[in-house]
Each structure stands twice: as C-alpha cells, then as structure tokens.
mmCIF file of C-alpha atoms and ligand atoms in Angstrom:
data_model
loop_
_atom_site.group_PDB
_atom_site.id
_atom_site.type_symbol
_atom_site.label_atom_id
_atom_site.label_comp_id
_atom_site.label_asym_id
_atom_site.label_seq_id
_atom_site.Cartn_x
_atom_site.Cartn_y
_atom_site.Cartn_z
ATOM 1 C CA UNK G 841 -36.171 -16.850 68.294
ATOM 2 C CA UNK G 842 -33.789 -16.624 65.394
ATOM 3 C CA UNK G 843 -30.127 -17.050 66.182
ATOM 4 C CA UNK G 844 -28.009 -14.060 65.255
ATOM 5 C CA UNK G 845 -24.860 -15.187 63.558
ATOM 6 C CA UNK G 846 -21.839 -13.182 62.462
ATOM 7 C CA UNK G 847 -19.984 -14.611 59.496
ATOM 8 C CA UNK G 848 -16.376 -13.554 59.773
ATOM 9 C CA UNK G 849 -14.410 -13.870 56.546
ATOM 10 C CA UNK G 850 -11.689 -12.437 54.312
ATOM 11 C CA UNK G 851 -8.670 -11.782 56.433
ATOM 12 C CA UNK G 852 -5.095 -10.700 56.196
ATOM 13 C CA UNK G 853 -3.741 -13.975 54.877
ATOM 14 C CA UNK G 854 -2.697 -15.754 51.711
ATOM 15 C CA UNK G 855 -6.048 -17.536 51.854
ATOM 16 C CA UNK G 856 -8.201 -14.360 51.667
ATOM 17 C CA UNK G 857 -9.883 -15.291 48.365
ATOM 18 C CA UNK G 858 -10.627 -18.821 49.490
ATOM 19 C CA UNK G 859 -12.321 -17.409 52.566
ATOM 20 C CA UNK G 860 -14.583 -15.211 50.422
ATOM 21 C CA UNK G 861 -15.809 -18.172 48.369
ATOM 22 C CA UNK G 862 -16.418 -20.098 51.553
ATOM 23 C CA UNK G 863 -18.459 -17.243 53.016
ATOM 24 C CA UNK G 864 -20.599 -17.044 49.893
ATOM 25 C CA UNK G 865 -21.258 -20.782 50.015
ATOM 26 C CA UNK G 866 -22.130 -20.674 53.704
ATOM 27 C CA UNK G 867 -24.729 -17.919 53.154
ATOM 28 C CA UNK G 868 -26.239 -20.247 50.557
ATOM 29 C CA UNK G 869 -26.519 -23.081 53.047
ATOM 30 C CA UNK G 870 -27.755 -21.211 56.135
ATOM 31 C CA UNK G 871 -31.469 -21.359 56.766
ATOM 32 C CA UNK G 872 -32.599 -17.711 56.855
ATOM 33 C CA UNK G 873 -35.776 -18.753 58.697
ATOM 34 C CA UNK G 874 -33.573 -19.907 61.518
ATOM 35 C CA UNK G 875 -30.675 -17.457 61.464
ATOM 36 C CA UNK G 876 -30.193 -13.702 61.230
ATOM 37 C CA UNK G 877 -26.982 -13.460 59.244
ATOM 38 C CA UNK G 878 -24.557 -10.541 59.492
ATOM 39 C CA UNK G 879 -21.470 -10.366 57.292
ATOM 40 C CA UNK G 880 -18.239 -9.244 58.933
ATOM 41 C CA UNK G 881 -15.496 -8.698 56.389
ATOM 42 C CA UNK G 882 -11.800 -8.385 57.187
ATOM 43 C CA UNK G 883 -10.034 -6.705 54.270
ATOM 44 C CA UNK G 884 -6.632 -7.892 53.069
ATOM 45 C CA UNK G 885 -5.215 -4.915 54.960
ATOM 46 C CA UNK G 886 -6.749 -6.202 58.156
ATOM 47 C CA UNK G 887 -9.577 -3.642 58.411
ATOM 48 C CA UNK G 888 -12.835 -4.906 59.903
ATOM 49 C CA UNK G 889 -16.144 -3.980 58.233
ATOM 50 C CA UNK G 890 -19.589 -5.139 59.166
ATOM 51 C CA UNK G 891 -22.339 -5.130 56.594
ATOM 52 C CA UNK G 892 -26.087 -4.833 57.090
ATOM 53 C CA UNK G 893 -28.016 -7.960 57.932
ATOM 54 C CA UNK G 894 -28.316 -10.207 54.881
ATOM 55 C CA UNK G 895 -31.830 -10.740 53.552
ATOM 56 C CA UNK G 896 -30.858 -13.710 51.403
ATOM 57 C CA UNK G 897 -27.829 -15.732 50.314
ATOM 58 C CA UNK G 898 -25.285 -13.648 48.428
ATOM 59 C CA UNK G 899 -24.780 -14.557 44.798
ATOM 60 C CA UNK G 900 -21.568 -12.664 44.053
ATOM 61 C CA UNK G 901 -18.463 -12.389 46.155
ATOM 62 C CA UNK G 902 -18.463 -8.590 45.604
ATOM 63 C CA UNK G 903 -21.592 -8.359 47.768
ATOM 64 C CA UNK G 904 -19.484 -9.599 50.638
ATOM 65 C CA UNK G 905 -16.901 -6.860 50.143
ATOM 66 C CA UNK G 906 -19.413 -3.986 50.451
ATOM 67 C CA UNK G 907 -17.510 -1.662 48.085
ATOM 68 C CA UNK G 908 -17.536 1.987 49.163
ATOM 69 C CA UNK G 909 -20.823 1.969 51.026
ATOM 70 C CA UNK G 910 -19.420 0.119 53.993
ATOM 71 C CA UNK G 911 -21.949 0.244 56.755
ATOM 72 C CA UNK G 912 -19.796 0.294 59.786
ATOM 73 C CA UNK G 913 -16.466 1.058 61.240
ATOM 74 C CA UNK G 914 -12.866 0.919 60.519
ATOM 75 C CA UNK G 915 -11.376 2.458 63.587
ATOM 76 C CA UNK G 916 -12.178 0.183 66.419
ATOM 77 C CA UNK G 917 -12.070 -3.562 65.982
ATOM 78 C CA UNK G 918 -14.981 -4.050 68.351
ATOM 79 C CA UNK G 919 -17.259 -1.670 66.418
ATOM 80 C CA UNK G 920 -18.791 -4.652 64.658
ATOM 81 C CA UNK G 921 -20.750 -5.103 67.855
ATOM 82 C CA UNK G 922 -22.446 -1.705 67.492
ATOM 83 C CA UNK G 923 -25.167 -0.698 65.035
ATOM 84 C CA UNK G 924 -25.694 2.630 63.255
ATOM 85 C CA UNK G 925 -27.608 4.052 66.219
ATOM 86 C CA UNK G 926 -24.959 3.077 68.705
ATOM 87 C CA UNK G 927 -26.891 0.111 70.089
ATOM 88 C CA UNK G 928 -25.196 -3.191 70.760
ATOM 89 C CA UNK G 929 -25.634 -5.974 68.193
ATOM 90 C CA UNK G 930 -25.816 -9.090 70.296
ATOM 91 C CA UNK G 931 -24.470 -12.104 68.445
ATOM 92 C CA UNK G 932 -25.423 -15.621 69.459
ATOM 93 C CA UNK G 933 -22.426 -16.970 67.660
ATOM 94 C CA UNK G 934 -19.568 -15.885 65.428
ATOM 95 C CA UNK G 935 -18.602 -18.193 62.582
ATOM 96 C CA UNK G 936 -14.954 -17.553 61.600
ATOM 97 C CA UNK G 937 -14.403 -18.709 58.030
ATOM 98 C CA UNK G 938 -10.802 -17.640 58.071
ATOM 99 C CA UNK G 939 -7.718 -19.584 57.145
ATOM 100 C CA UNK G 940 -4.080 -19.136 58.038
ATOM 101 C CA UNK G 941 -2.501 -16.195 59.835
ATOM 102 C CA UNK G 942 -4.802 -14.058 62.002
ATOM 103 C CA UNK G 943 -7.682 -16.438 61.511
ATOM 104 C CA UNK G 944 -6.846 -20.053 61.988
ATOM 105 C CA UNK G 945 -3.985 -19.516 64.395
ATOM 106 C CA UNK G 946 -5.724 -18.578 67.642
ATOM 107 C CA UNK G 947 -5.440 -14.802 67.322
ATOM 108 C CA UNK G 948 -9.026 -14.131 66.232
ATOM 109 C CA UNK G 949 -10.163 -16.835 68.642
ATOM 110 C CA UNK G 950 -8.418 -14.914 71.425
ATOM 111 C CA UNK G 951 -10.202 -11.718 70.446
ATOM 112 C CA UNK G 952 -13.560 -13.499 70.516
ATOM 113 C CA UNK G 953 -12.724 -14.977 73.924
ATOM 114 C CA UNK G 954 -11.914 -11.538 75.292
ATOM 115 C CA UNK G 955 -15.204 -10.239 73.892
ATOM 116 C CA UNK G 956 -16.960 -13.203 75.524
ATOM 117 C CA UNK G 957 -18.585 -14.285 72.252
ATOM 118 C CA UNK G 958 -19.348 -17.905 71.342
ATOM 119 C CA UNK G 959 -17.581 -18.911 68.138
ATOM 120 C CA UNK G 960 -17.466 -21.891 65.824
ATOM 121 C CA UNK G 961 -14.447 -24.134 65.756
ATOM 122 C CA UNK G 962 -11.291 -24.571 67.709
ATOM 123 C CA UNK G 963 -10.282 -22.484 70.694
ATOM 124 C CA UNK G 964 -7.100 -20.489 71.167
ATOM 125 C CA UNK G 965 -4.813 -23.328 72.173
ATOM 126 C CA UNK G 966 -5.910 -25.856 69.539
ATOM 127 C CA UNK G 967 -5.826 -23.217 66.818
ATOM 128 C CA UNK G 968 -2.329 -22.016 67.600
ATOM 129 C CA UNK G 969 -0.990 -25.516 68.201
ATOM 130 C CA UNK G 970 -2.522 -26.646 64.911
ATOM 131 C CA UNK G 971 -1.033 -23.711 63.043
ATOM 132 C CA UNK G 972 2.538 -24.315 64.152
ATOM 133 C CA UNK G 973 3.749 -27.519 62.523
ATOM 134 C CA UNK G 974 6.554 -27.940 65.046
ATOM 135 C CA UNK G 975 4.343 -27.614 68.133
ATOM 136 C CA UNK G 976 1.782 -29.864 66.460
ATOM 137 C CA UNK G 977 4.388 -32.539 65.760
ATOM 138 C CA UNK G 978 5.645 -32.359 69.321
ATOM 139 C CA UNK G 979 2.129 -32.857 70.690
ATOM 140 C CA UNK G 980 1.575 -35.757 68.294
ATOM 141 C CA UNK G 981 4.854 -37.282 69.433
ATOM 142 C CA UNK G 982 3.745 -37.134 73.067
ATOM 143 C CA UNK G 983 0.417 -38.699 72.066
ATOM 144 C CA UNK G 984 2.342 -41.541 70.398
ATOM 145 C CA UNK G 985 1.093 -40.844 66.872
ATOM 146 C CA UNK G 986 3.243 -42.185 64.009
ATOM 147 C CA UNK G 987 4.961 -39.443 61.981
ATOM 148 C CA UNK G 988 7.743 -39.124 59.423
ATOM 149 C CA UNK G 989 11.150 -38.031 60.784
ATOM 150 C CA UNK G 990 11.740 -34.276 60.798
ATOM 151 C CA UNK G 991 13.924 -31.516 62.097
ATOM 152 C CA UNK G 992 13.404 -27.776 62.512
ATOM 153 C CA UNK G 993 15.225 -24.502 63.101
ATOM 154 C CA UNK G 994 14.665 -20.761 63.166
ATOM 155 C CA UNK G 995 15.994 -18.065 60.835
ATOM 156 C CA UNK G 996 18.784 -16.848 63.076
ATOM 157 C CA UNK G 997 20.087 -20.394 63.476
ATOM 158 C CA UNK G 998 20.126 -20.753 59.695
ATOM 159 C CA UNK G 999 22.164 -17.557 59.416
ATOM 160 C CA UNK G 1000 24.715 -18.693 61.947
ATOM 161 C CA UNK G 1001 24.914 -22.458 61.561
ATOM 162 C CA UNK G 1002 23.888 -23.186 58.004
ATOM 163 C CA UNK G 1003 26.421 -25.979 57.562
ATOM 164 C CA UNK G 1004 25.410 -27.734 60.773
ATOM 165 C CA UNK G 1005 21.729 -27.576 59.828
ATOM 166 C CA UNK G 1006 22.348 -29.071 56.393
ATOM 167 C CA UNK G 1007 24.371 -31.842 58.004
ATOM 168 C CA UNK G 1008 21.631 -32.455 60.548
ATOM 169 C CA UNK G 1009 19.118 -32.853 57.725
ATOM 170 C CA UNK G 1010 21.401 -35.132 55.714
ATOM 171 C CA UNK G 1011 22.319 -37.290 58.703
ATOM 172 C CA UNK G 1012 18.798 -37.745 60.025
ATOM 173 C CA UNK G 1013 16.531 -37.646 56.983
ATOM 174 C CA UNK G 1014 16.496 -39.472 53.674
ATOM 175 C CA UNK G 1015 15.971 -37.762 50.317
ATOM 176 C CA UNK G 1016 13.705 -36.333 49.099
ATOM 177 C CA UNK G 1017 12.938 -33.847 51.855
ATOM 178 C CA UNK G 1018 10.003 -31.490 52.206
ATOM 179 C CA UNK G 1019 10.777 -27.999 53.449
ATOM 180 C CA UNK G 1020 7.911 -26.060 55.015
ATOM 181 C CA UNK G 1021 7.328 -22.760 56.760
ATOM 182 C CA UNK G 1022 6.084 -23.823 60.220
ATOM 183 C CA UNK G 1023 3.056 -21.522 60.291
ATOM 184 C CA UNK G 1024 1.217 -21.706 57.002
ATOM 185 C CA UNK G 1025 -1.280 -23.695 54.986
ATOM 186 C CA UNK G 1026 -2.390 -24.308 51.404
ATOM 187 C CA UNK G 1027 1.149 -25.560 50.640
ATOM 188 C CA UNK G 1028 2.382 -21.953 50.449
ATOM 189 C CA UNK G 1029 6.184 -21.827 50.691
ATOM 190 C CA UNK G 1030 6.556 -25.636 50.610
ATOM 191 C CA UNK G 1031 9.101 -27.285 48.296
ATOM 192 C CA UNK G 1032 10.460 -30.725 47.714
ATOM 193 C CA UNK G 1033 14.256 -31.062 47.684
ATOM 194 C CA UNK G 1034 16.128 -33.993 46.198
ATOM 195 C CA UNK G 1035 19.679 -32.824 46.892
ATOM 196 C CA UNK G 1036 21.727 -30.396 48.976
ATOM 197 C CA UNK G 1037 21.496 -27.543 46.509
ATOM 198 C CA UNK G 1038 17.714 -27.822 46.287
ATOM 199 C CA UNK G 1039 17.500 -28.091 50.042
ATOM 200 C CA UNK G 1040 19.329 -24.786 50.500
ATOM 201 C CA UNK G 1041 17.082 -23.141 47.920
ATOM 202 C CA UNK G 1042 13.932 -24.590 49.486
ATOM 203 C CA UNK G 1043 14.971 -23.276 52.884
ATOM 204 C CA UNK G 1044 15.526 -19.781 51.467
ATOM 205 C CA UNK G 1045 12.037 -19.919 49.921
ATOM 206 C CA UNK G 1046 10.396 -21.082 53.148
ATOM 207 C CA UNK G 1047 12.239 -18.382 55.123
ATOM 208 C CA UNK G 1048 10.424 -15.751 53.061
ATOM 209 C CA UNK G 1049 7.222 -16.840 54.779
ATOM 210 C CA UNK G 1050 8.239 -17.712 58.294
ATOM 211 C CA UNK G 1051 11.079 -17.509 60.798
ATOM 212 C CA UNK G 1052 10.583 -21.141 61.758
ATOM 213 C CA UNK G 1053 11.230 -23.925 59.235
ATOM 214 C CA UNK G 1054 10.455 -27.630 59.258
ATOM 215 C CA UNK G 1055 12.366 -30.149 57.150
ATOM 216 C CA UNK G 1056 10.658 -33.525 56.807
ATOM 217 C CA UNK G 1057 11.653 -36.799 55.304
ATOM 218 C CA UNK G 1058 9.634 -37.322 52.137
ATOM 219 C CA UNK G 1059 7.451 -40.371 51.983
ATOM 220 C CA UNK G 1060 6.071 -42.243 49.000
ATOM 221 C CA UNK G 1061 2.484 -42.717 50.043
ATOM 222 C CA UNK G 1062 -1.156 -42.080 49.321
ATOM 223 C CA UNK G 1063 -2.698 -39.011 50.927
ATOM 224 C CA UNK G 1064 -5.776 -39.744 52.979
ATOM 225 C CA UNK G 1065 -7.847 -37.263 54.987
ATOM 226 C CA UNK G 1066 -10.562 -37.672 57.613
ATOM 227 C CA UNK G 1067 -12.985 -35.163 59.064
ATOM 228 C CA UNK G 1068 -13.473 -34.897 62.813
ATOM 229 C CA UNK G 1069 -16.576 -33.197 64.238
ATOM 230 C CA UNK G 1070 -17.563 -32.667 67.857
ATOM 231 C CA UNK G 1071 -16.298 -31.427 71.199
ATOM 232 C CA UNK G 1072 -15.546 -33.891 73.988
ATOM 233 C CA UNK G 1073 -16.810 -36.943 72.080
ATOM 234 C CA UNK G 1074 -15.899 -36.242 68.446
ATOM 235 C CA UNK G 1075 -17.144 -38.269 65.504
ATOM 236 C CA UNK G 1076 -15.004 -39.173 62.507
ATOM 237 C CA UNK G 1077 -16.043 -39.346 58.860
ATOM 238 C CA UNK G 1078 -15.159 -41.892 56.217
ATOM 239 C CA UNK G 1079 -11.637 -41.380 54.805
ATOM 240 C CA UNK G 1080 -11.083 -39.619 51.494
ATOM 241 C CA UNK G 1081 -8.073 -39.848 49.228
ATOM 242 C CA UNK G 1082 -6.425 -37.008 47.331
ATOM 243 C CA UNK G 1083 -4.845 -37.741 44.002
ATOM 244 C CA UNK G 1084 -2.912 -34.693 42.805
ATOM 245 C CA UNK G 1085 -1.697 -34.899 39.210
ATOM 246 C CA UNK G 1086 1.281 -32.723 40.100
ATOM 247 C CA UNK G 1087 4.435 -33.868 41.877
ATOM 248 C CA UNK G 1088 2.772 -33.141 45.221
ATOM 249 C CA UNK G 1089 -0.384 -31.431 46.481
ATOM 250 C CA UNK G 1090 0.876 -27.877 45.952
ATOM 251 C CA UNK G 1091 -0.945 -24.522 45.956
ATOM 252 C CA UNK G 1092 -1.904 -24.617 42.279
ATOM 253 C CA UNK G 1093 -3.345 -28.106 42.449
ATOM 254 C CA UNK G 1094 -5.385 -27.031 45.491
ATOM 255 C CA UNK G 1095 -6.920 -23.888 44.017
ATOM 256 C CA UNK G 1096 -6.059 -23.466 40.350
ATOM 257 C CA UNK G 1097 -6.026 -26.521 38.112
ATOM 258 C CA UNK G 1098 -8.991 -28.299 39.654
ATOM 259 C CA UNK G 1099 -7.430 -31.467 38.301
ATOM 260 C CA UNK G 1100 -6.883 -33.113 41.659
ATOM 261 C CA UNK G 1101 -9.182 -36.065 42.178
ATOM 262 C CA UNK G 1102 -10.892 -36.604 45.513
ATOM 263 C CA UNK G 1103 -11.888 -40.215 46.043
ATOM 264 C CA UNK G 1104 -14.488 -40.654 48.779
ATOM 265 C CA UNK G 1105 -14.546 -43.045 50.449
ATOM 266 C CA UNK G 1106 -10.899 -43.966 49.954
ATOM 267 C CA UNK G 1107 -10.349 -47.583 49.022
ATOM 268 C CA UNK G 1108 -8.618 -49.055 52.047
ATOM 269 C CA UNK G 1109 -8.749 -52.255 54.071
ATOM 270 C CA UNK G 1110 -11.225 -52.087 56.970
ATOM 271 C CA UNK G 1111 -8.441 -52.383 59.562
ATOM 272 C CA UNK G 1112 -6.643 -49.419 58.037
ATOM 273 C CA UNK G 1113 -9.834 -47.349 58.099
ATOM 274 C CA UNK G 1114 -10.380 -48.279 61.736
ATOM 275 C CA UNK G 1115 -6.859 -47.288 62.694
ATOM 276 C CA UNK G 1116 -7.082 -44.022 60.719
ATOM 277 C CA UNK G 1117 -10.291 -43.139 62.547
ATOM 278 C CA UNK G 1118 -8.749 -43.866 65.883
ATOM 279 C CA UNK G 1119 -5.623 -41.825 65.046
ATOM 280 C CA UNK G 1120 -7.751 -38.911 63.802
ATOM 281 C CA UNK G 1121 -9.553 -38.796 67.150
ATOM 282 C CA UNK G 1122 -6.285 -38.984 69.048
ATOM 283 C CA UNK G 1123 -4.834 -36.168 66.943
ATOM 284 C CA UNK G 1124 -7.915 -34.038 67.687
ATOM 285 C CA UNK G 1125 -7.478 -34.695 71.387
ATOM 286 C CA UNK G 1126 -3.706 -34.142 71.261
ATOM 287 C CA UNK G 1127 -4.222 -30.503 70.303
ATOM 288 C CA UNK G 1128 -7.338 -30.220 72.532
ATOM 289 C CA UNK G 1129 -9.554 -29.685 69.506
ATOM 290 C CA UNK G 1130 -13.153 -28.582 69.509
ATOM 291 C CA UNK G 1131 -15.691 -28.237 66.727
ATOM 292 C CA UNK G 1132 -13.767 -29.533 63.767
ATOM 293 C CA UNK G 1133 -10.452 -30.604 62.347
ATOM 294 C CA UNK G 1134 -9.386 -32.274 59.151
ATOM 295 C CA UNK G 1135 -6.730 -34.862 59.884
ATOM 296 C CA UNK G 1136 -4.313 -35.538 57.011
ATOM 297 C CA UNK G 1137 -2.430 -38.827 56.737
ATOM 298 C CA UNK G 1138 0.062 -40.640 54.567
ATOM 299 C CA UNK G 1139 -0.739 -44.297 53.835
ATOM 300 C CA UNK G 1140 2.052 -46.407 52.330
ATOM 301 C CA UNK G 1141 1.681 -49.325 49.898
ATOM 302 C CA UNK G 1142 1.928 -51.668 52.914
ATOM 303 C CA UNK G 1143 -0.884 -49.683 54.580
ATOM 304 C CA UNK G 1144 1.376 -48.183 57.198
ATOM 305 C CA UNK G 1145 -0.150 -44.968 58.417
ATOM 306 C CA UNK G 1146 1.575 -41.685 59.375
ATOM 307 C CA UNK G 1147 -0.115 -38.482 60.421
ATOM 308 C CA UNK G 1148 0.933 -35.445 58.396
ATOM 309 C CA UNK G 1149 -1.054 -32.715 60.132
ATOM 310 C CA UNK G 1150 -4.397 -31.489 61.336
ATOM 311 C CA UNK G 1151 -6.054 -28.353 59.982
ATOM 312 C CA UNK G 1152 -8.203 -26.500 62.473
ATOM 313 C CA UNK G 1153 -10.065 -24.520 59.818
ATOM 314 C CA UNK G 1154 -9.917 -26.724 56.753
ATOM 315 C CA UNK G 1155 -11.182 -25.674 53.338
ATOM 316 C CA UNK G 1156 -14.916 -25.312 53.801
ATOM 317 C CA UNK G 1157 -16.542 -24.672 50.430
ATOM 318 C CA UNK G 1158 -19.126 -27.292 49.404
ATOM 319 C CA UNK G 1159 -16.506 -28.876 47.127
ATOM 320 C CA UNK G 1160 -13.778 -28.954 49.770
ATOM 321 C CA UNK G 1161 -12.685 -32.223 51.312
ATOM 322 C CA UNK G 1162 -14.034 -31.579 54.824
ATOM 323 C CA UNK G 1163 -17.694 -30.986 53.874
ATOM 324 C CA UNK G 1164 -17.519 -33.694 51.180
ATOM 325 C CA UNK G 1165 -16.311 -36.230 53.729
ATOM 326 C CA UNK G 1166 -19.350 -35.471 55.890
ATOM 327 C CA UNK G 1167 -21.649 -35.577 52.908
ATOM 328 C CA UNK G 1168 -20.462 -39.149 52.334
ATOM 329 C CA UNK G 1169 -21.037 -39.838 56.018
ATOM 330 C CA UNK G 1170 -24.670 -38.685 55.736
ATOM 331 C CA UNK G 1171 -24.227 -35.150 57.042
ATOM 332 C CA UNK G 1172 -25.226 -32.570 54.411
ATOM 333 C CA UNK G 1173 -23.516 -29.160 54.114
ATOM 334 C CA UNK G 1174 -26.403 -27.214 55.751
ATOM 335 C CA UNK G 1175 -26.636 -29.833 58.491
ATOM 336 C CA UNK G 1176 -22.885 -29.637 59.076
ATOM 337 C CA UNK G 1177 -23.114 -25.880 59.510
ATOM 338 C CA UNK G 1178 -25.978 -26.294 62.006
ATOM 339 C CA UNK G 1179 -24.013 -28.880 63.946
ATOM 340 C CA UNK G 1180 -20.949 -26.627 64.146
ATOM 341 C CA UNK G 1181 -23.054 -23.734 65.414
ATOM 342 C CA UNK G 1182 -24.664 -25.953 68.051
ATOM 343 C CA UNK G 1183 -21.250 -27.254 69.132
ATOM 344 C CA UNK G 1184 -19.986 -23.680 69.476
ATOM 345 C CA UNK G 1185 -22.857 -22.702 71.727
ATOM 346 C CA UNK G 1186 -22.509 -25.888 73.793
ATOM 347 C CA UNK G 1187 -18.830 -25.255 74.396
ATOM 348 C CA UNK G 1188 -19.494 -21.646 75.348
ATOM 349 C CA UNK G 1189 -22.246 -22.586 77.783
ATOM 350 C CA UNK G 1190 -20.137 -25.269 79.369
ATOM 351 C CA UNK G 1191 -17.490 -22.671 80.173
ATOM 352 C CA UNK G 1192 -19.874 -20.219 81.821
HETATM 353 P P1 ATP B 535 -2.994 -27.614 53.963
HETATM 354 O O1 ATP B 535 -3.089 -26.921 55.249
HETATM 355 O O2 ATP B 535 -3.557 -26.861 52.801
HETATM 356 O O3 ATP B 535 -3.474 -29.049 53.978
HETATM 357 P P2 ATP B 535 -0.105 -27.343 54.335
HETATM 358 O O4 ATP B 535 0.381 -26.090 53.740
HETATM 359 O O5 ATP B 535 -0.325 -27.399 55.797
HETATM 360 O O6 ATP B 535 -1.426 -27.794 53.581
HETATM 361 P P3 ATP B 535 1.147 -29.980 54.158
HETATM 362 O O7 ATP B 535 -0.147 -30.673 54.183
HETATM 363 O O8 ATP B 535 2.063 -30.218 55.292
HETATM 364 O O9 ATP B 535 0.972 -28.417 53.902
HETATM 365 O O10 ATP B 535 1.926 -30.376 52.812
HETATM 366 C C1 ATP B 535 1.385 -30.069 51.558
HETATM 367 C C2 ATP B 535 1.521 -31.231 50.619
HETATM 368 O O11 ATP B 535 2.915 -31.528 50.387
HETATM 369 C C3 ATP B 535 0.945 -32.539 51.123
HETATM 370 O O12 ATP B 535 -0.445 -32.610 50.882
HETATM 371 C C4 ATP B 535 1.763 -33.547 50.303
HETATM 372 O O13 ATP B 535 1.297 -33.605 48.962
HETATM 373 C C5 ATP B 535 3.132 -32.924 50.278
HETATM 374 N N1 ATP B 535 3.944 -33.383 51.425
HETATM 375 C C6 ATP B 535 4.120 -32.714 52.577
HETATM 376 N N2 ATP B 535 4.951 -33.353 53.413
HETATM 377 C C7 ATP B 535 5.314 -34.483 52.790
HETATM 378 C C8 ATP B 535 6.179 -35.580 53.128
HETATM 379 N N3 ATP B 535 6.835 -35.626 54.290
HETATM 380 N N4 ATP B 535 6.311 -36.581 52.209
HETATM 381 C C9 ATP B 535 5.653 -36.538 51.026
HETATM 382 N N5 ATP B 535 4.843 -35.534 50.645
HETATM 383 C C10 ATP B 535 4.667 -34.504 51.504
HETATM 384 MG MG1 MG B 536 -2.086 -27.551 56.873
HETATM 385 MG MG1 MG B 537 -4.495 -25.204 56.177
HETATM 386 MG MG1 MG B 538 -2.159 -30.594 54.414
#
C-alpha cells in the first residue's frame, strides 16, 4: 500500500519563501509510486490550506500556494484531516518542511502530537530546545560541549539595567561580540559589534525580533557543519565547510548572493573530524534529538572545536548543506527523504 504523506510547508515565519522552495524540491524527489502526496500550505498569515492530492512533482512554487481555488478549509486547523465529503484523510506521516517560529520550535510538533500523527523530524522538546539559543547552550554546557563564552538577558532587564548589562558583556566577553535574538534562524537580527556603541545598536536591532537576547564572544574560526540522521543510534555525515565572502554568514549570503562556497568534505585532520562527529552526536543527544539535526561548529586555526548551534529543521533544498552532506556520505536526496519518513514512523510506533 502507498504511504499517504502530508507535506506541511510555508508558515508564519521569516523563512516562508525558503520553505516553499524546499517543498517543491521534495515533491520532485518523492517516489509517487510509493507515496500519495498531499500538500498542506500554511500562509504567511498562519492560515492552513490543504490542496488536492498531487499527481506529479510540482514545477512552480505557485502550484503549492493554490491561488483562489483552495480546496479545503480555513476555519479549523484540523480540517486538513477531512476531505470534501467530510471523510477523514488518514495520513501515515506528516513531513513538516517549516523553519523558525511556529514550525521548527516545537509548536507544530505539539499540534501533531495532540492529533496523534507521526511526523518527520524532532519532537516537541528537541525542537523548542533547539530553537532557543540560551536553552540550547545550557544543555550543551551540561553535556560538556565546548562553546564560546556568552551572556544573555531579556527585554525588560535591558530597559532597567542597560548599564549593568553592557558592563557584564565588556567584563566577560572580548570584542568583537555577536548579538543574536535567542529564537531565530537564518541569521535574522544578528549583528557583529566591535565597540560599545555598536553593541547597544546591535541589541536594539535584536530586540525587534525577540524578547530574549544572546551576546557571544566572537571567534576567528572556520565554520564547519555536520549532518546527523537517526533516532536512538544516529549516524553522522562527513563535515562540510562554509566560506562566506561577507564579514559573516548573514541572511543575504545564505539566500541572496549565492556566493558562499560550500566545501564538502571539509579539509580537516582526521582527529578533528573524529572529534567533530562525536560532538555532533553528543549535541543531538543533549537536546534529545530525533530524525535530523545539522550541527554547526567553529574550528580555529589550531583545530580547536567549539559548537555554535544545532538546527532541528535545517535548510533542506537539494543545494542546502544538510542534504549535500548526506550526498557526499552516499545518501542521495530521495533516499534521505525515505529514511526520514521511516524514522518518523519508527519513533511513532515505539511510543504506542
Ligand atoms: P542558521 O540557523 O541559519 O544556521 P542562526 O540564525 O541560528 O543561523 P548562527 O548560526 O548562530 O545564526 O549565526 C549566524 C552566523 O553568524 C554564523 O554562521 C557565523 O558566520 C556568525 N557567527 C555567529 N556567532 C559567532 C561567533 N560567536 N563568532 C564568530 N562568528 C559568529
Ligand atoms: Mg540556527
Ligand atoms: Mg535555522
Ligand atoms: Mg547557524
């Protein structure tokens, strides 16, 4: 029997467009002999719309947005489980291709849990822990993973104790510093500060995106990422290096210029690769990951390794780092998608 799969994409986040390209690519890689594919589109306003079953891969992103002839629902979020005649559409698995807020942060995962539907990727806890850079860092600290020094605060503290916060940064961290909203991705709201004035500005920018802010000590290092795949016994890919041409790997270099070079496998001593792989697994376990994460590291000239973060729903187009890392580890894009679906069903069945 064919597996019925719901592709969930779009979403009310800064990464809406990215999600649409991912969804298009995934329809191109799914074997339609093996899967019945239903598109479930979340508009940028947060409305849920389910389309008719796809007959073939979609060629244009517009096909995934349905235009005015939306098939189903807007009123009730669970209506995507009901067809035109009021019968239940029973999904074998939901594949969330969502990034950031309301997608990668455990909220959609929670909804799918409540609906008792198997879904691809990380569960509620791992997703929310991976989304919040402060919680993630604290879990990494407990797991003994090496990280750069950091501090954090919330908006109301900034309002009331601005001077003390600046002093805390200056006393504990060296310049330059990186200021980040705690709950975001794609480098949105992140700036580098080289002095007090820039630090204050960077904090004001980050506060436009989040109430919780992280300030990190900047590090001069290469950026190396590894892909983790699995549930209880995850596998790790070869490492890949990112070489942004800009000052750092900011939003534009991720999605606009296309000038960033990805070097796979990264050129590193074997011992460094071994320790990166081991740290990637430990990071996955530290957040109680399942399915997939992309673990991002800094590697200094002396080959000292620091974890920067994990991403629980990393970029997933065929030219994104995560799938490319697997491709270089002998797992093709269609195979990767199959594996993730199998892992989702395994995890679900184990829980029953
Ligand atoms: P994504 O989820 O898209 O990977 P993000 O928004 O979670 O990104 P980070 O990965 O934390 O953001 O940071 C974005 C980029 O900023 C990094 O890839 C790196 O280029 C730079 N950067 C972040 N923190 C530091 C640091 N402490 N030292 C040096 N560079 C940094
Ligand atoms: Mg991130
Ligand atoms: Mg991200
Ligand atoms: Mg990152």
